[in-house]
Coordinates of C-alpha atoms in Angstrom, one line a residue:
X1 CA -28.5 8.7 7.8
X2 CA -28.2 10.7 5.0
X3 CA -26.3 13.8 7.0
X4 CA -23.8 10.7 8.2
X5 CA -23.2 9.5 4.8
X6 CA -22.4 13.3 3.5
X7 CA -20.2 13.6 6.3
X8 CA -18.8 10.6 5.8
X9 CA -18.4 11.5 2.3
X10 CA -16.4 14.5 2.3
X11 CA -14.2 13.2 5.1
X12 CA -12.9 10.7 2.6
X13 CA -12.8 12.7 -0.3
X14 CA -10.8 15.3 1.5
X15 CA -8.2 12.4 1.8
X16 CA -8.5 10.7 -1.1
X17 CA -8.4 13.8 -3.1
X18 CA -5.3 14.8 -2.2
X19 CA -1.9 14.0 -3.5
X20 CA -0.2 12.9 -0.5
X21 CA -2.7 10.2 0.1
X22 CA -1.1 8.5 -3.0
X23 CA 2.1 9.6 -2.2
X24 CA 1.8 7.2 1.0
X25 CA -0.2 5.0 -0.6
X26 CA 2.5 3.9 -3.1
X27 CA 5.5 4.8 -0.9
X28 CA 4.5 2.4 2.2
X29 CA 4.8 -1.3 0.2
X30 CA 8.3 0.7 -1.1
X31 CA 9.1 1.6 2.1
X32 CA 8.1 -2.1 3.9
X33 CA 9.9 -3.5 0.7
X34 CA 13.0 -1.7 1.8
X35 CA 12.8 -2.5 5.2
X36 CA 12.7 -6.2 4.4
X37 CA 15.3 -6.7 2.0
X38 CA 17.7 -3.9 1.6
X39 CA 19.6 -5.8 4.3
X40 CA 19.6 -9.0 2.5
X41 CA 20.9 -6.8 -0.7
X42 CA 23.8 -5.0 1.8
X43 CA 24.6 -8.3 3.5
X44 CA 25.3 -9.9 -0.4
X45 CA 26.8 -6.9 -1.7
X46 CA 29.4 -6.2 1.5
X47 CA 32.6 -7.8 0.0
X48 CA 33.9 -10.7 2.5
X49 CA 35.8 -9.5 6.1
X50 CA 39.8 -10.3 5.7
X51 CA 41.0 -12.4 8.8
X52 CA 44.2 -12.6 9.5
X53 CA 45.0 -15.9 12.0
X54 CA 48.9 -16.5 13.9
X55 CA 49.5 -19.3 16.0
X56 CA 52.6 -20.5 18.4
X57 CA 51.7 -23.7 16.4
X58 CA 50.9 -24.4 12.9
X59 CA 48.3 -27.0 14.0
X60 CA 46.2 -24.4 16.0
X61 CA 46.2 -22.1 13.3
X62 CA 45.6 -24.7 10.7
X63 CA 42.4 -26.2 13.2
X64 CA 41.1 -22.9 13.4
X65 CA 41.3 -22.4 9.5
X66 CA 39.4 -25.4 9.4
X67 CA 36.6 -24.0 11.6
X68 CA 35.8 -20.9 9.6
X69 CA 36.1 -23.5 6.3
X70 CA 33.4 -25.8 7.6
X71 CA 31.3 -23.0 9.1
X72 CA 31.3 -21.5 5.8
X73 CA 30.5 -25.0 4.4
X74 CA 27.6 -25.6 6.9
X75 CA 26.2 -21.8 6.1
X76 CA 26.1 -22.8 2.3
X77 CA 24.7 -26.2 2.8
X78 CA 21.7 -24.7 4.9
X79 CA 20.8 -22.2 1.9
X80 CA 21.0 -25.0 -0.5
X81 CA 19.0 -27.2 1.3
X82 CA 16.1 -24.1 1.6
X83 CA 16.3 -23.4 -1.9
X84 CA 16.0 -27.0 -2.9
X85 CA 13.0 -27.4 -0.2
X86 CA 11.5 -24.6 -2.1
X87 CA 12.5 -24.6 -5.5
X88 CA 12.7 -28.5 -6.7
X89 CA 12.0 -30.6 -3.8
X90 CA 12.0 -33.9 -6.2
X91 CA 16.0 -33.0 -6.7
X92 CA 16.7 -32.1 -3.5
X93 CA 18.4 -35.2 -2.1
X94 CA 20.5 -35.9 -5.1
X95 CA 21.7 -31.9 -5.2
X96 CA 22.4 -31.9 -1.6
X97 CA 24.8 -35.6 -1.0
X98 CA 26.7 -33.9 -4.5
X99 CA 27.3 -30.8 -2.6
X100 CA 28.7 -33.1 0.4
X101 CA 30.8 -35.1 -2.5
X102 CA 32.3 -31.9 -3.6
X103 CA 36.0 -31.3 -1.8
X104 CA 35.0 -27.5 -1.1
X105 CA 31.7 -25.0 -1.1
X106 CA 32.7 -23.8 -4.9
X107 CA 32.5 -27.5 -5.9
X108 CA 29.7 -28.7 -4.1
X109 CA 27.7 -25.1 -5.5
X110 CA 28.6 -26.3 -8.7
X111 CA 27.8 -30.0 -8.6
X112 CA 24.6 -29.3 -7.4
X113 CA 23.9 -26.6 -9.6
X114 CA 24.5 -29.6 -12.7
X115 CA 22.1 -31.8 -10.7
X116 CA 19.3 -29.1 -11.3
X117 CA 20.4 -28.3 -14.7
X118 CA 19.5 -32.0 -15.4
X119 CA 16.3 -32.4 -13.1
X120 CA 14.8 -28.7 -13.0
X121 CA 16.3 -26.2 -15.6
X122 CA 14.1 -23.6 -13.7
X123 CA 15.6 -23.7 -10.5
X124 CA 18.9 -24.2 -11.6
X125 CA 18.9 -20.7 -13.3
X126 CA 17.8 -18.5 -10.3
X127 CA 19.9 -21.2 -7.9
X128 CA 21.5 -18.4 -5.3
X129 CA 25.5 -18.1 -5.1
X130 CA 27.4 -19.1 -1.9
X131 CA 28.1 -16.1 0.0
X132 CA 31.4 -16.1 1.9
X133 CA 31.1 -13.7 5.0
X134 CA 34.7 -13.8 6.1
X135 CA 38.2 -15.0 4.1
X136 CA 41.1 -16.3 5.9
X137 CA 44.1 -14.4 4.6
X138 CA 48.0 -14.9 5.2
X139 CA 48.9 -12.6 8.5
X140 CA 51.2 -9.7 7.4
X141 CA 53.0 -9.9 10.8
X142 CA 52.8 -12.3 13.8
X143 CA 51.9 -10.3 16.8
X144 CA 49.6 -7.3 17.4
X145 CA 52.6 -4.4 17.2
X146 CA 52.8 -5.7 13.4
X147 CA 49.0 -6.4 12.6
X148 CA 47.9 -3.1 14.2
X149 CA 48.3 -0.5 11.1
X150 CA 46.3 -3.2 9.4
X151 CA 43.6 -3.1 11.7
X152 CA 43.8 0.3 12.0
X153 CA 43.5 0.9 8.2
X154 CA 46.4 2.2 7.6
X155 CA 47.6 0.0 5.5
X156 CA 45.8 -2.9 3.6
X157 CA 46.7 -6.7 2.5
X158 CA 46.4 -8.1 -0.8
X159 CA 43.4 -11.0 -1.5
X160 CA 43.2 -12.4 -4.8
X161 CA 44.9 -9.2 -6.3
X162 CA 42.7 -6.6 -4.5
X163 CA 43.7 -4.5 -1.5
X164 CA 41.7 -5.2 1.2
X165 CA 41.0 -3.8 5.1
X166 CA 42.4 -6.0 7.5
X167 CA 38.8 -6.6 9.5
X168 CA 40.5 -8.6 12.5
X169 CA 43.4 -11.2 13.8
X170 CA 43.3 -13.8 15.7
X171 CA 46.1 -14.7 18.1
X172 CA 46.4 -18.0 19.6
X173 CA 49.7 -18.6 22.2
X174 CA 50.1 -21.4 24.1
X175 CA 50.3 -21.4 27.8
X176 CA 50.5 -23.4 30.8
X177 CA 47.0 -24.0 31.8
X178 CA 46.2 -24.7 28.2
X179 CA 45.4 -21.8 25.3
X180 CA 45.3 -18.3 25.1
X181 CA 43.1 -16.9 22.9
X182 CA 43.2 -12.7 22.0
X183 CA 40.9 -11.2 19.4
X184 CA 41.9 -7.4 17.9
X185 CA 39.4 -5.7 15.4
X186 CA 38.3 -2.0 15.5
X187 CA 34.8 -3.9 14.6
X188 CA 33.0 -3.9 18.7
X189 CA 29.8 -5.3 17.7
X190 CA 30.2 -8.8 15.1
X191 CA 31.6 -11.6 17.8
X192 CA 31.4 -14.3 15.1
X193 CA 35.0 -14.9 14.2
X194 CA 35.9 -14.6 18.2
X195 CA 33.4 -17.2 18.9
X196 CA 34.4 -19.6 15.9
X197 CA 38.0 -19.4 16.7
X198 CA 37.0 -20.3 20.2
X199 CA 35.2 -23.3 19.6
X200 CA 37.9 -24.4 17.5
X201 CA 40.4 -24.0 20.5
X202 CA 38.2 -25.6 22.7
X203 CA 37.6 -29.2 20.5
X204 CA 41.8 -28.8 20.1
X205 CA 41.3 -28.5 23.8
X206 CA 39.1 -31.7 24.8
X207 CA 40.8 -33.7 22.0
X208 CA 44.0 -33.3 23.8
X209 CA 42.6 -34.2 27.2
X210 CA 41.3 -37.3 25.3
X211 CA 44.4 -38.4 24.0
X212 CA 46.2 -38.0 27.5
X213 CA 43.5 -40.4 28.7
X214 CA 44.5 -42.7 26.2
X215 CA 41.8 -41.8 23.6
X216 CA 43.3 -41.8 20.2
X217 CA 42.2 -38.9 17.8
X218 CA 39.9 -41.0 15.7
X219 CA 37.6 -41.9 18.4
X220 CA 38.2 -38.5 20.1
X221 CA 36.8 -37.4 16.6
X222 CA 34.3 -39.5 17.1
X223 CA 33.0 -38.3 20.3
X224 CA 33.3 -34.8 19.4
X225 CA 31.0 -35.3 16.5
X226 CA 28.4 -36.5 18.8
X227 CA 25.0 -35.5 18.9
X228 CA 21.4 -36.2 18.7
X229 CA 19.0 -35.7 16.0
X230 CA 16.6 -33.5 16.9
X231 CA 12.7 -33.1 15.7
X232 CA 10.1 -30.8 16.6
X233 CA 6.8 -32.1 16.6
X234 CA 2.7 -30.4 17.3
X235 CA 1.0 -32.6 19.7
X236 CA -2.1 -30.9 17.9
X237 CA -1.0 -33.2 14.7
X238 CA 0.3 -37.4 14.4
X239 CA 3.6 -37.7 14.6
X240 CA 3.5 -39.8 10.9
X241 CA 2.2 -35.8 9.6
X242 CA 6.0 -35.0 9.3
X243 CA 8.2 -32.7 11.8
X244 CA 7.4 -29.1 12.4
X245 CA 8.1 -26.5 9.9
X246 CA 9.2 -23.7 9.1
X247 CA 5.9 -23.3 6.9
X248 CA 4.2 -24.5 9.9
X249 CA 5.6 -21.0 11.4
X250 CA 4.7 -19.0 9.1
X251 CA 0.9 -17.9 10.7
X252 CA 2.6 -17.0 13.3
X253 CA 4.8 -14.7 11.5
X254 CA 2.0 -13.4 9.6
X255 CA -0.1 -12.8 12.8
X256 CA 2.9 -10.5 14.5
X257 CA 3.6 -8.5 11.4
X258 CA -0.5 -8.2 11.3
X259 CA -0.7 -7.4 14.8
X260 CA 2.4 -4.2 13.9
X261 CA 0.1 -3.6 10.7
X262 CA -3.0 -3.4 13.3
X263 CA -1.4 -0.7 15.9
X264 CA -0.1 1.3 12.8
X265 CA -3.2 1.7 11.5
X266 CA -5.0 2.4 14.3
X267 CA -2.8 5.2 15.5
X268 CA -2.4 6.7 12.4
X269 CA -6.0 7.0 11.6
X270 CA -6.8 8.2 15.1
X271 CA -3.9 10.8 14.9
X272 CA -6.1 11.2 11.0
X273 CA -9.5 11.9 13.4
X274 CA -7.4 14.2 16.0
X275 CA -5.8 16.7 13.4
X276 CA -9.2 17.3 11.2
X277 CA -11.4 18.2 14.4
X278 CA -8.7 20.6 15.2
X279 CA -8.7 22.2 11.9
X280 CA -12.4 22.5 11.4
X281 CA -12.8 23.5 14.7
X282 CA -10.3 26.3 14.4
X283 CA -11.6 27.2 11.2
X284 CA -15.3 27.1 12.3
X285 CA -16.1 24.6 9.8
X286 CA -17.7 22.7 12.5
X287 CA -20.0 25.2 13.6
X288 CA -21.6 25.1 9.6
X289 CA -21.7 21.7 10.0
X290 CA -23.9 21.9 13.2
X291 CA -26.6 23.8 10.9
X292 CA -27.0 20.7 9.1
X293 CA -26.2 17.6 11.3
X294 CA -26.2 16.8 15.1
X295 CA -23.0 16.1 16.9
X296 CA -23.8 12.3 17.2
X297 CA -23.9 12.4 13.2
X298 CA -20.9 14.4 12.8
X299 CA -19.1 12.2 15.0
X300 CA -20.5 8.8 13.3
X301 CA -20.1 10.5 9.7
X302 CA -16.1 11.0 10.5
X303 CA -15.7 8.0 12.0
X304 CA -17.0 6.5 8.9
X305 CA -14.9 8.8 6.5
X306 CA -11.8 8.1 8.2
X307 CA -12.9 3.8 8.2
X308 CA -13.4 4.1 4.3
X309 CA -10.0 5.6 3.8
X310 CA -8.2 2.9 5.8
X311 CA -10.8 0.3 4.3
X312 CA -8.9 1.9 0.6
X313 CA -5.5 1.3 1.8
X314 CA -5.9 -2.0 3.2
X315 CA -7.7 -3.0 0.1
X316 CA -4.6 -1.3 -2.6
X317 CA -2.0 -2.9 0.1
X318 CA -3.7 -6.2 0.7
X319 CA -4.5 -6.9 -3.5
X320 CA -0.7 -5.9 -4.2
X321 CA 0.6 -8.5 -1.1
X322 CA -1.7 -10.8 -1.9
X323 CA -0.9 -10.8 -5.7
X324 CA 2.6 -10.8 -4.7
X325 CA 2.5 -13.7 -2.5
X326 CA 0.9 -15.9 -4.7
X327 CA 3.2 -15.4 -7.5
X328 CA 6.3 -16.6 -5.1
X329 CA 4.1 -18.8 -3.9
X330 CA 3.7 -20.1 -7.4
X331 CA 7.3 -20.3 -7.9
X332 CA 8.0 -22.0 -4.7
X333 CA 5.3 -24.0 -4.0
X334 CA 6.6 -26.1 -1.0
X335 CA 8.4 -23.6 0.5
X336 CA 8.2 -20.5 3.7
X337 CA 6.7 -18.1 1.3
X338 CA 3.7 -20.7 0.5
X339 CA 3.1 -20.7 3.6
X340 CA 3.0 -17.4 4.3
X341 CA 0.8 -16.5 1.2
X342 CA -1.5 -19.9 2.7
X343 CA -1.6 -18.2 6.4
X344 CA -2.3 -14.1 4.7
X345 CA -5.0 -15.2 2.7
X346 CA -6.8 -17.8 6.1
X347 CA -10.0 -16.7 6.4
X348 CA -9.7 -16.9 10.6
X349 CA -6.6 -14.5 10.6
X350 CA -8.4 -11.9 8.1
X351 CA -11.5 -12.1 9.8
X352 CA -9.5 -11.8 13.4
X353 CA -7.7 -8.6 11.5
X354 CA -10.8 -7.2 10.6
X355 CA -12.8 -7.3 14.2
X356 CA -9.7 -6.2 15.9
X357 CA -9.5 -3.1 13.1
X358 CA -13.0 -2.1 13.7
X359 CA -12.9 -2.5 17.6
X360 CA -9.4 -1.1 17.6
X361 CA -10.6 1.9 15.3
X362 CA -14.0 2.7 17.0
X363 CA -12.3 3.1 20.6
X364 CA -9.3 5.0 20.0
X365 CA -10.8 7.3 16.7
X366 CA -13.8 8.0 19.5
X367 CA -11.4 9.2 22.1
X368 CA -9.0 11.2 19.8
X369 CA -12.2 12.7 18.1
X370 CA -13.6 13.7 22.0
X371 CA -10.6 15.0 23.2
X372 CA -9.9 16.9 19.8
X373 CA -13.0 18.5 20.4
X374 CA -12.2 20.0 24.2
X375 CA -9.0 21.5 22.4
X376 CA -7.8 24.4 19.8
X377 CA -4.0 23.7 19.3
X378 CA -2.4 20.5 18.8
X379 CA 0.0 21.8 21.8
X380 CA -3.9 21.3 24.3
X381 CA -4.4 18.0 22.8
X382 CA -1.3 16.5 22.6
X383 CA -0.9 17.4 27.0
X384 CA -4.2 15.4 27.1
X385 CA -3.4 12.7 24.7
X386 CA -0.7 11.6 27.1
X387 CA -2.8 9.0 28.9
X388 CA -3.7 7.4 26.0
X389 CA -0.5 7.3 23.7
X390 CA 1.2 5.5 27.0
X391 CA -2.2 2.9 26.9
X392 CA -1.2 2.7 23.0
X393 CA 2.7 1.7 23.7
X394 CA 2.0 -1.1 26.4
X395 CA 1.1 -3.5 23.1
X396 CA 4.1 -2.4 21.4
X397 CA 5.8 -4.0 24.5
X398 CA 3.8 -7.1 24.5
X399 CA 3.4 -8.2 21.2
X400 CA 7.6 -9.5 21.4
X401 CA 6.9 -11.9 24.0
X402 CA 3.5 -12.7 23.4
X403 CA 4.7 -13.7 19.9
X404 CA 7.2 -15.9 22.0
X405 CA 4.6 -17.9 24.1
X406 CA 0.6 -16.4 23.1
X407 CA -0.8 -19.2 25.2
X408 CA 0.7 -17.5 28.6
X409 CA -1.1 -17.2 31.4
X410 CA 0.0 -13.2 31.4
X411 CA -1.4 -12.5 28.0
X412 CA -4.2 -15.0 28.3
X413 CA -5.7 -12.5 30.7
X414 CA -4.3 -9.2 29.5
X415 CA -6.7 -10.2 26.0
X416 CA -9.4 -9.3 28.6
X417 CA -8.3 -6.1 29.0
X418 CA -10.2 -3.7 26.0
X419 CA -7.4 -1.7 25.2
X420 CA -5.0 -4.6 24.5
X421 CA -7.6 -6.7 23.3
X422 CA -7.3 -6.0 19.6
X423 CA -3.2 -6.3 19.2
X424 CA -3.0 -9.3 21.6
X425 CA -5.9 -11.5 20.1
X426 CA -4.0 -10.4 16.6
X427 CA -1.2 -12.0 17.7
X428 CA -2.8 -15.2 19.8
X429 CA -4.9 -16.2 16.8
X430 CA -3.2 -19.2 15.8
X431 CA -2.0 -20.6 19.0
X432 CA -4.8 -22.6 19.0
X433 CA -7.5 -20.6 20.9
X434 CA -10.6 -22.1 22.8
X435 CA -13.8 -21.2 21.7
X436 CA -14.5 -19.1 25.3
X437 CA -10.9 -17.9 24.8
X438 CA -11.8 -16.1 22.0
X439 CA -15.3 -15.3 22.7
X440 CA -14.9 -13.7 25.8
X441 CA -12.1 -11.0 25.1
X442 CA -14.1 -10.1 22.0
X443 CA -17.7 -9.6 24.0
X444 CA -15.6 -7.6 26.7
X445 CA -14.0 -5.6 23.8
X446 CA -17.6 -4.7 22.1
X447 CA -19.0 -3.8 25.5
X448 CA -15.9 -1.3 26.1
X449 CA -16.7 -0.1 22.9
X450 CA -20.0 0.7 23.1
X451 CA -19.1 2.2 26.0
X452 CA -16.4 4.5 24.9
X453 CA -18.3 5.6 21.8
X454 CA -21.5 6.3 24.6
X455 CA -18.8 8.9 26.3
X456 CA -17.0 10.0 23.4
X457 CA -20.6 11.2 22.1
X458 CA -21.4 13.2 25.0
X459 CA -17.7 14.8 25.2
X460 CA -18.2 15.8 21.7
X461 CA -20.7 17.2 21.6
X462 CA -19.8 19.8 25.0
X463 CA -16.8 20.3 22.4
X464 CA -18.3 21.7 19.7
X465 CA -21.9 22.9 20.8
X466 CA -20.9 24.3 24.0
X467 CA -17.1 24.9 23.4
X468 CA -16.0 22.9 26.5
X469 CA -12.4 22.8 27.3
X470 CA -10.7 19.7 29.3
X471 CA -10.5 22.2 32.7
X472 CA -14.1 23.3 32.6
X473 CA -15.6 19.6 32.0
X474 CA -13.4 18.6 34.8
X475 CA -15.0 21.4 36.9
X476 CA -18.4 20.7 35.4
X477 CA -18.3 16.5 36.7
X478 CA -17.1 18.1 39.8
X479 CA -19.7 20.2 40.9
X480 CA -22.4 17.6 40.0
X481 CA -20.6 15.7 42.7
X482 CA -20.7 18.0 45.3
X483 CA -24.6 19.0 44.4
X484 CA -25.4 15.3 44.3
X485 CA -27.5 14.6 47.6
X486 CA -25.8 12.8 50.2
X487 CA -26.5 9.1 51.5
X488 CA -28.9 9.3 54.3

């Protein structure tokens, strides 16, 4: 034991010593940080795409003005109402039927915003500002020959005293069989104002064939507006416990960004286990070590190194997150982030974290370390790592739609399979699972493990005591086959 734990020792001080480990360290919560809200910050500091709309008839053009005016409306509405869930729940109601009061967004923003000033002075200080993604302005010209230097850039229209890049037009004709409706912007890939202009056309459309039915526009109105209020409910919970949330989503969400968390960590450590074999080997800092320890300790003492270093990351990472969580948490008590500081901090998904980690860790940082040990170069080991870095991206794959549907037959049986076990269990942990559905992956899991470390053990140790390559193992296996009696 004690030849494992000074292995294990200088492993991790090796890492911990030096200063990229804290270079990573602090740059991966920057780095998730960015990834998560750098494209909220671009999305809110992109100024709002100009529209320009042009009709055969003022009562097309004005009906699809109206669409992008009550989309924008129905976008503001929706962040006001998650702010209020979050933020001051008791005002919510009142905030929300003076934003419907209010004759426009800027109105409503502000009549709600003196509803909080009144009821929660807190929440009406860090209350968010409407955002208007697109801004309907007068069309320079009426058909494309004239709008085109406009989309092109060439030349620019004026909105609210600034010059500003035509983003796209919308021209509606009139034909025979009903509308035409042709959408020019040099921008390929954002299909919203092409798809709100043609919902527009196509109420104008339907309320037309109503009124030639005899259906005046009222009640055409009427039956446009139609629809049914819809509810998602758990059949796991009473109905009288409230409608599905999106707090009641958030273990989910916390499982798959767990489970990406999970196959990071496992390759990177096991990449970690690959590249210091290959160095002490080259270096013949191995071979010292083998005057001192066995290759089984070695082997355990590395693996152990390389566990401690990951278990000081997840510790640094999961205090900072954890710290972090609760405070928004704290300031929004009832809202998504509660919940997903409630399902980080579950016991069950920790603890599910943690098995999958060590299971995960022990069979892939065994078969990196073995097959590290039958090489010299990284250029040997990555041409044998093959197999297993295309084993490793199969969960990549999976964890989308197993996030979609865990409880699938498909993924219900792939957990049985040891390699996928840890990333798909990750992500299945709060669907629910039966006691034997969680059980028996897990036992299969340990068994593979024990048996993969069994291997690994042996291949390590014809690495570095008898300086066995991949080709002459092979041949080795093979000839005890063909000396192996036959079957009478």
């Amino acid at each position: 034991m004690r030849e494992i734990f000074l292995i294990a020792r200088r492993d991790y001080l090796a890492v911990v010593s030096a200063w990229g480990f804290w270079l990573s360290l602090c740059t991966a919560p920057l780095l998730f940080a960015v990834v998560v809200f750098a494209p909220i910050l671009l999305s809110r500091s992109e100024p709002a795409r100009a529209l320009a709309i042009a009709a055969d008839r003022p009562a097309d053009e004005a009906a699809v003005i109206a669409a992008f005016d009550q989309a924008d409306r129905v976008n503001a509405r929706e962040t006001l109402n998650a702010f209020l869930a979050a933020a001051a729940p008791g005002a919510q109601a009142e905030a929300l039927a003076a934003f419907d009061a209010a004759a426009n967004t800027q109105q409503g923003f502000a009549a709600a915003r003196a509803i909080l000033a009144a009821r929660a002075p807190a929440a009406a200080q860090s209350m968010p500002q409407p955002q208007q993604r697109y801004v309907i302005a007068p069309a320079p010209a009426r058909d494309i020959d004239g709008l085109r230097p406009y989309l092109l850039g060439e030349r620019q229209i004026a909105i609210a005293g600034r010059q500003t890049p035509l983003f796209g037009a919308v021209l509606i004709t009139r034909t025979e069989g009903g509308l035409r409706l042709a959408y020019w912007s040099a921008n390929l890939t954002d299909p919203t104002p092409r798809r709100r202009a043609e919902r527009a056309l196509t109420d104008i459309l339907r309320s037309e064939a109503l009124a030639a039915r005899g259906v005046d526009a009222q009640e055409a109105a009427r039956i446009d507006a139609l629809a049914p209020q819809v509810e998602q409910f758990d059949p796991r919970r009473a109905q009288r416990d409230g409608a599905v949330t999106m707090r009641d989503r958030a273990p989910y969400i916390v499982a798959i960004v767990m489970a990406f968390v999970l196959w990071s960590a496992v390759f990177g450590v096991a990449n970690m286990l690959l590249t210091s074999v290959l160095e002490e080997k080259s270096n013949k800092i191995l071979d010292t070590l083998l005057t001192s320890a066995s290759p089984l300790q070695i082997l355990i003492g590395k693996l152990a190194g390389t566990a401690a270093v990951s278990a000081t990351l997840f510790g640094v990472w999961g205090l900072l997150g954890g710290s972090l969580a609760r405070f928004a948490a704290g300031r929004a008590p009832d809202g998504l982030m509660a919940g997903i500081a409630g399902a980080a901090l579950d016991p069950t998904l920790i603890g599910t974290f943690l098995a999958c980690f060590v299971a995960g860790y022990l069979m892939y940082g065994a078969l990196f370390l073995a097959l590290g040990s039958l090489c010299e170069t990284i250029q040997e080991a990555q041409t044998l790592l093959g197999p297993v870095i295309f084993v490793l991206i199969i969960p990549i794959i999976l964890l989308g739609p197993a996030f979609d549907n865990p409880k699938a037959p498909f993924f219900a049986y792939a957990s049985w399979v040891p390699p996928l076990t840890p990333f798909l269990m990750m992500v299945r942990a709060p669907a629910g699972l039966s006691p034997a559905e969680i059980a028996g992956p897990f036992v299969m899991l340990f068994i593979a493990v024990g048996f993969i470390l069994w291997g690994a053990a042996r291949v390590f140790h014809a690495g570095v005591v008898d300086n066995a390559t991949a080709a002459s193992l092979r041949n080795r296996i093979l000839r005890r086959a063909e000396q192996r009696p036959a079957q009478p």
